[in-house]
């Protein structure tokens, strides 16, 4: 398997640290807002990478952190007059709501900065003892000049960085590019005790500490968007390799940007669309299909038209799947056909599996893998069209094989959900979920009405408040109780 490694700027053969196992760390969000479509790209892409390794039989250990202590969170909490950690917790819940909708598997571990302060302090102490870090007035900085390989990931020299970054001259720093490992507490900010006084960690050190804790040094894949190469990942490498003297991660993978009019979609530019806004217009399977339809390192420009096209593409797969399910219900005839209709289908299925794997193993070319999926849909359409309303037992076996292949492709790409009872893919899962939600809320409203009619106000209030916490508002109208989603 070939993976493009940002560190070496070449495609390299993937060799895991431990045979049969893959360890992955993908930087997670700073939780002060809902995620936008740009943030969804690494989520869906690295989830697909993980799924492919699982399909290949690897045991995958996937770690994704939450940055729940950060300037942006503190500022936002101040604006909203709330506690920063509570604000972060709220957006962690919202993150899961969006990620679940996009069928992103939960990580094996989702560590939070606020729960790893001792590990972070230990790492900073180690760096300080080894002369890679120095404290000034309660702040601690990493000394970039103490790590000669600084710049190896982004391919820039300290001089270039300095010129590019236009960093302010800070007389307390030994070099303008030195970055904060620990920040002295300011009034009203969350802080923890440390050998340098009360304070909180800088951004980069958290990933070094948590990756080391959960995956050990020299783990396999470290991922994130292009924008994280510098300074975030460059600094992670400096901290971890300076402290341990060993390579931090073996393969560095970075996804390209979702752009709007060729510009990066970002909160700071204000040109972003929230995942939940998009999911109000397009089903999640279509959004996922759209995100995977372009190679992960290429930019992907966003507009509604592209999602409409993705929906049409996915419909071709769904149509083939519907035909396949109909065919799987056909009566099985015992006798042979006079003229066989399978036409080398078994060999074709085997070839398509190989082509799909080849695409995925060429630096996770999901765009090519999707075109193989279309080929499979075409083969299914042709075969089912020739059956003429009946199947022989051999043909039934072929239908099952085609189904197994669809399921495998789908499982890697994570598009359609599966009905655990029947083992079949849910073609209209989005609609099914809506129907289920509607049914459940109507049932809850009925129970609340019954409680009210018995003057059981406590139960009625518990139900209303509980729904409100889930963002569902009940309204009394002349036509009865109606419900709507908040905001
Ligand atoms: N437009 C984009 N396209 C692809 N990936 C993106 C985009 N914007 C952010 N990411 C990625 O999303 C992940 C989460 O990043 P993070 O929470 O730091 O986003 P952010 O920096 O707050 O977003 P923004 O750049 O909008 O301020 C990172 O891996 C980042 O590289
Ligand atoms: Zn990180």
CSV table of N, CA and C in Angstrom, one decimal, residues 60-129:
chain,number,residue,atom,x,y,z
A,60,UNK,N,-7.0,-1.7,14.2
A,60,UNK,CA,-6.7,-0.2,14.2
A,60,UNK,C,-6.9,0.4,15.5
A,61,UNK,N,-5.9,1.2,15.9
A,61,UNK,CA,-6.1,2.0,17.1
A,61,UNK,C,-6.2,3.5,16.7
A,62,UNK,N,-7.4,4.1,16.8
A,62,UNK,CA,-7.6,5.4,16.2
A,62,UNK,C,-7.8,6.4,17.4
A,63,UNK,N,-7.0,7.4,17.4
A,63,UNK,CA,-7.1,8.5,18.5
A,63,UNK,C,-7.4,9.8,17.8
A,64,UNK,N,-8.4,10.5,18.4
A,64,UNK,CA,-8.7,11.9,17.9
A,64,UNK,C,-9.0,12.7,19.1
A,65,UNK,N,-8.2,13.8,19.3
A,65,UNK,CA,-8.3,14.6,20.5
A,65,UNK,C,-9.4,15.7,20.3
A,66,UNK,N,-9.8,16.3,21.5
A,66,UNK,CA,-10.6,17.5,21.5
A,66,UNK,C,-9.8,18.6,22.2
A,67,UNK,N,-9.6,19.7,21.5
A,67,UNK,CA,-8.9,20.8,22.1
A,67,UNK,C,-10.0,21.6,22.9
A,68,UNK,N,-10.1,21.3,24.2
A,68,UNK,CA,-11.1,21.9,25.0
A,68,UNK,C,-10.6,23.0,25.9
A,69,UNK,N,-9.3,23.4,25.7
A,69,UNK,CA,-8.7,24.5,26.4
A,69,UNK,C,-8.0,25.3,25.4
A,70,UNK,N,-8.4,26.5,25.2
A,70,UNK,CA,-7.8,27.3,24.1
A,70,UNK,C,-8.3,28.8,24.1
A,71,UNK,N,-7.5,29.7,23.6
A,71,UNK,CA,-7.9,31.1,23.5
A,71,UNK,C,-9.3,31.3,22.9
A,72,UNK,N,-9.5,30.6,21.8
A,72,UNK,CA,-10.8,30.8,21.1
A,72,UNK,C,-12.0,30.4,22.0
A,73,UNK,N,-11.8,29.3,22.7
A,73,UNK,CA,-12.9,28.9,23.6
A,73,UNK,C,-13.1,29.9,24.7
A,74,UNK,N,-12.0,30.3,25.3
A,74,UNK,CA,-12.1,31.3,26.4
A,74,UNK,C,-12.8,32.6,26.0
A,75,UNK,N,-12.4,33.1,24.8
A,75,UNK,CA,-13.0,34.3,24.3
A,75,UNK,C,-14.5,34.1,24.0
A,76,UNK,N,-14.8,33.0,23.4
A,76,UNK,CA,-16.2,32.7,23.1
A,76,UNK,C,-17.1,32.6,24.4
A,77,UNK,N,-16.5,31.9,25.4
A,77,UNK,CA,-17.2,31.7,26.7
A,77,UNK,C,-17.4,33.1,27.3
A,78,UNK,N,-16.4,34.0,27.2
A,78,UNK,CA,-16.6,35.3,27.8
A,78,UNK,C,-17.7,36.0,27.1
A,79,UNK,N,-17.8,36.0,25.8
A,79,UNK,CA,-18.9,36.6,25.1
A,79,UNK,C,-20.3,36.1,25.5
A,80,UNK,N,-20.3,34.7,25.7
A,80,UNK,CA,-21.6,34.1,26.1
A,80,UNK,C,-21.8,34.0,27.6
A,81,UNK,N,-20.9,34.6,28.3
A,81,UNK,CA,-21.0,34.7,29.8
A,81,UNK,C,-21.2,33.2,30.3
A,82,UNK,N,-20.4,32.3,29.9
A,82,UNK,CA,-20.5,30.9,30.3
A,82,UNK,C,-19.1,30.4,30.7
A,83,UNK,N,-19.0,29.2,31.3
A,83,UNK,CA,-17.8,28.6,31.7
A,83,UNK,C,-17.1,28.0,30.4
A,84,UNK,N,-15.8,28.3,30.2
A,84,UNK,CA,-15.1,27.8,29.0
A,84,UNK,C,-15.2,26.2,28.8
A,85,UNK,N,-15.0,25.5,30.0
A,85,UNK,CA,-15.0,24.1,29.8
A,85,UNK,C,-16.5,23.5,29.5
A,86,UNK,N,-17.5,24.3,30.1
A,86,UNK,CA,-18.8,23.9,29.8
A,86,UNK,C,-19.2,24.1,28.3
A,87,UNK,N,-18.7,25.3,27.8
A,87,UNK,CA,-18.9,25.6,26.4
A,87,UNK,C,-18.3,24.6,25.5
A,88,UNK,N,-17.0,24.2,25.9
A,88,UNK,CA,-16.3,23.2,25.1
A,88,UNK,C,-17.1,21.9,25.1
A,89,UNK,N,-17.6,21.5,26.3
A,89,UNK,CA,-18.4,20.3,26.4
A,89,UNK,C,-19.6,20.3,25.5
A,90,UNK,N,-20.3,21.4,25.5
A,90,UNK,CA,-21.5,21.5,24.6
A,90,UNK,C,-21.1,21.3,23.2
A,91,UNK,N,-20.0,21.9,22.7
A,91,UNK,CA,-19.6,21.7,21.3
A,91,UNK,C,-19.0,20.3,21.0
A,92,UNK,N,-18.6,19.6,22.0
A,92,UNK,CA,-18.2,18.2,21.8
A,92,UNK,C,-19.4,17.4,21.5
A,93,UNK,N,-20.5,17.7,22.3
A,93,UNK,CA,-21.7,16.9,22.0
A,93,UNK,C,-22.2,17.2,20.6
A,94,UNK,N,-22.1,18.5,20.2
A,94,UNK,CA,-22.6,18.9,18.9
A,94,UNK,C,-21.7,18.3,17.8
A,95,UNK,N,-20.4,18.2,18.1
A,95,UNK,CA,-19.5,17.5,17.2
A,95,UNK,C,-20.0,16.1,16.9
A,96,UNK,N,-20.3,15.4,18.0
A,96,UNK,CA,-20.7,14.0,17.8
A,96,UNK,C,-22.0,13.8,17.0
A,97,UNK,N,-22.9,14.8,17.2
A,97,UNK,CA,-24.2,14.8,16.5
A,97,UNK,C,-23.9,14.8,15.0
A,98,UNK,N,-23.0,15.7,14.6
A,98,UNK,CA,-22.7,15.9,13.2
A,98,UNK,C,-21.9,14.7,12.7
A,99,UNK,N,-20.9,14.3,13.4
A,99,UNK,CA,-20.0,13.2,13.0
A,99,UNK,C,-20.8,11.9,12.9
A,100,UNK,N,-21.7,11.6,13.8
A,100,UNK,CA,-22.6,10.4,13.8
A,100,UNK,C,-23.5,10.5,12.5
A,101,UNK,N,-24.0,11.7,12.2
A,101,UNK,CA,-24.9,11.8,11.0
A,101,UNK,C,-24.1,11.4,9.8
A,102,UNK,N,-22.8,11.8,9.8
A,102,UNK,CA,-22.0,11.5,8.6
A,102,UNK,C,-21.4,10.1,8.6
A,103,UNK,N,-21.9,9.3,9.6
A,103,UNK,CA,-21.5,7.9,9.7
A,103,UNK,C,-20.0,7.7,10.0
A,104,UNK,N,-19.4,8.7,10.7
A,104,UNK,CA,-18.0,8.6,11.1
A,104,UNK,C,-18.0,7.8,12.4
A,105,UNK,N,-17.1,6.8,12.3
A,105,UNK,CA,-17.0,5.9,13.5
A,105,UNK,C,-16.4,6.7,14.7
A,106,UNK,N,-16.8,6.4,15.9
A,106,UNK,CA,-16.2,7.0,17.0
A,106,UNK,C,-14.8,6.5,17.1
A,107,UNK,N,-13.9,7.4,17.6
A,107,UNK,CA,-12.5,7.0,17.7
A,107,UNK,C,-12.4,6.0,18.9
A,108,UNK,N,-11.3,5.2,18.9
A,108,UNK,CA,-11.1,4.3,20.1
A,108,UNK,C,-10.9,5.2,21.3
A,109,UNK,N,-10.2,6.3,21.2
A,109,UNK,CA,-10.0,7.2,22.3
A,109,UNK,C,-10.2,8.6,21.8
A,110,UNK,N,-11.0,9.4,22.5
A,110,UNK,CA,-11.2,10.9,22.3
A,110,UNK,C,-10.6,11.7,23.4
A,111,UNK,N,-9.3,11.8,23.6
A,111,UNK,CA,-8.8,12.4,24.8
A,111,UNK,C,-9.0,13.9,24.7
A,112,UNK,N,-9.2,14.5,25.9
A,112,UNK,CA,-9.4,16.0,26.0
A,112,UNK,C,-8.2,16.6,26.7
A,113,UNK,N,-7.8,17.8,26.3
A,113,UNK,CA,-6.7,18.5,27.0
A,113,UNK,C,-6.9,18.6,28.5
A,114,UNK,N,-8.1,19.0,28.8
A,114,UNK,CA,-8.4,19.3,30.2
A,114,UNK,C,-8.2,18.1,31.1
A,115,UNK,N,-8.2,16.9,30.5
A,115,UNK,CA,-8.1,15.6,31.3
A,115,UNK,C,-6.7,15.1,31.2
A,116,UNK,N,-5.8,15.8,30.6
A,116,UNK,CA,-4.4,15.3,30.4
A,116,UNK,C,-3.3,16.4,30.8
A,117,UNK,N,-3.7,17.2,31.8
A,117,UNK,CA,-2.7,18.2,32.2
A,117,UNK,C,-1.5,17.6,32.9
A,118,UNK,N,-1.6,16.5,33.7
A,118,UNK,CA,-0.4,16.0,34.3
A,118,UNK,C,0.6,15.4,33.2
A,119,UNK,N,0.1,14.8,32.2
A,119,UNK,CA,0.9,14.2,31.2
A,119,UNK,C,1.6,15.4,30.4
A,120,UNK,N,0.9,16.5,30.2
A,120,UNK,CA,1.4,17.6,29.5
A,120,UNK,C,2.5,18.2,30.3
A,121,UNK,N,2.3,18.4,31.6
A,121,UNK,CA,3.3,19.0,32.5
A,121,UNK,C,4.6,18.2,32.5
A,122,UNK,N,4.4,16.9,32.6
A,122,UNK,CA,5.5,16.0,32.6
A,122,UNK,C,6.4,16.1,31.4
A,123,UNK,N,5.7,16.2,30.2
A,123,UNK,CA,6.5,16.4,28.9
A,123,UNK,C,7.2,17.7,28.9
A,124,UNK,N,6.6,18.8,29.4
A,124,UNK,CA,7.2,20.1,29.4
A,124,UNK,C,8.5,20.0,30.3
A,125,UNK,N,8.3,19.4,31.5
A,125,UNK,CA,9.4,19.2,32.4
A,125,UNK,C,10.6,18.5,31.8
A,126,UNK,N,10.3,17.5,31.1
A,126,UNK,CA,11.3,16.7,30.4
A,126,UNK,C,12.1,17.6,29.4
A,127,UNK,N,11.3,18.4,28.6
A,127,UNK,CA,11.9,19.3,27.6
A,127,UNK,C,12.8,20.3,28.3
A,128,UNK,N,12.3,20.8,29.5
A,128,UNK,CA,13.0,21.8,30.2
A,128,UNK,C,14.4,21.3,30.7
A,129,UNK,N,14.3,20.0,31.3
A,129,UNK,CA,15.5,19.4,31.8
A,129,UNK,C,16.5,19.2,30.7
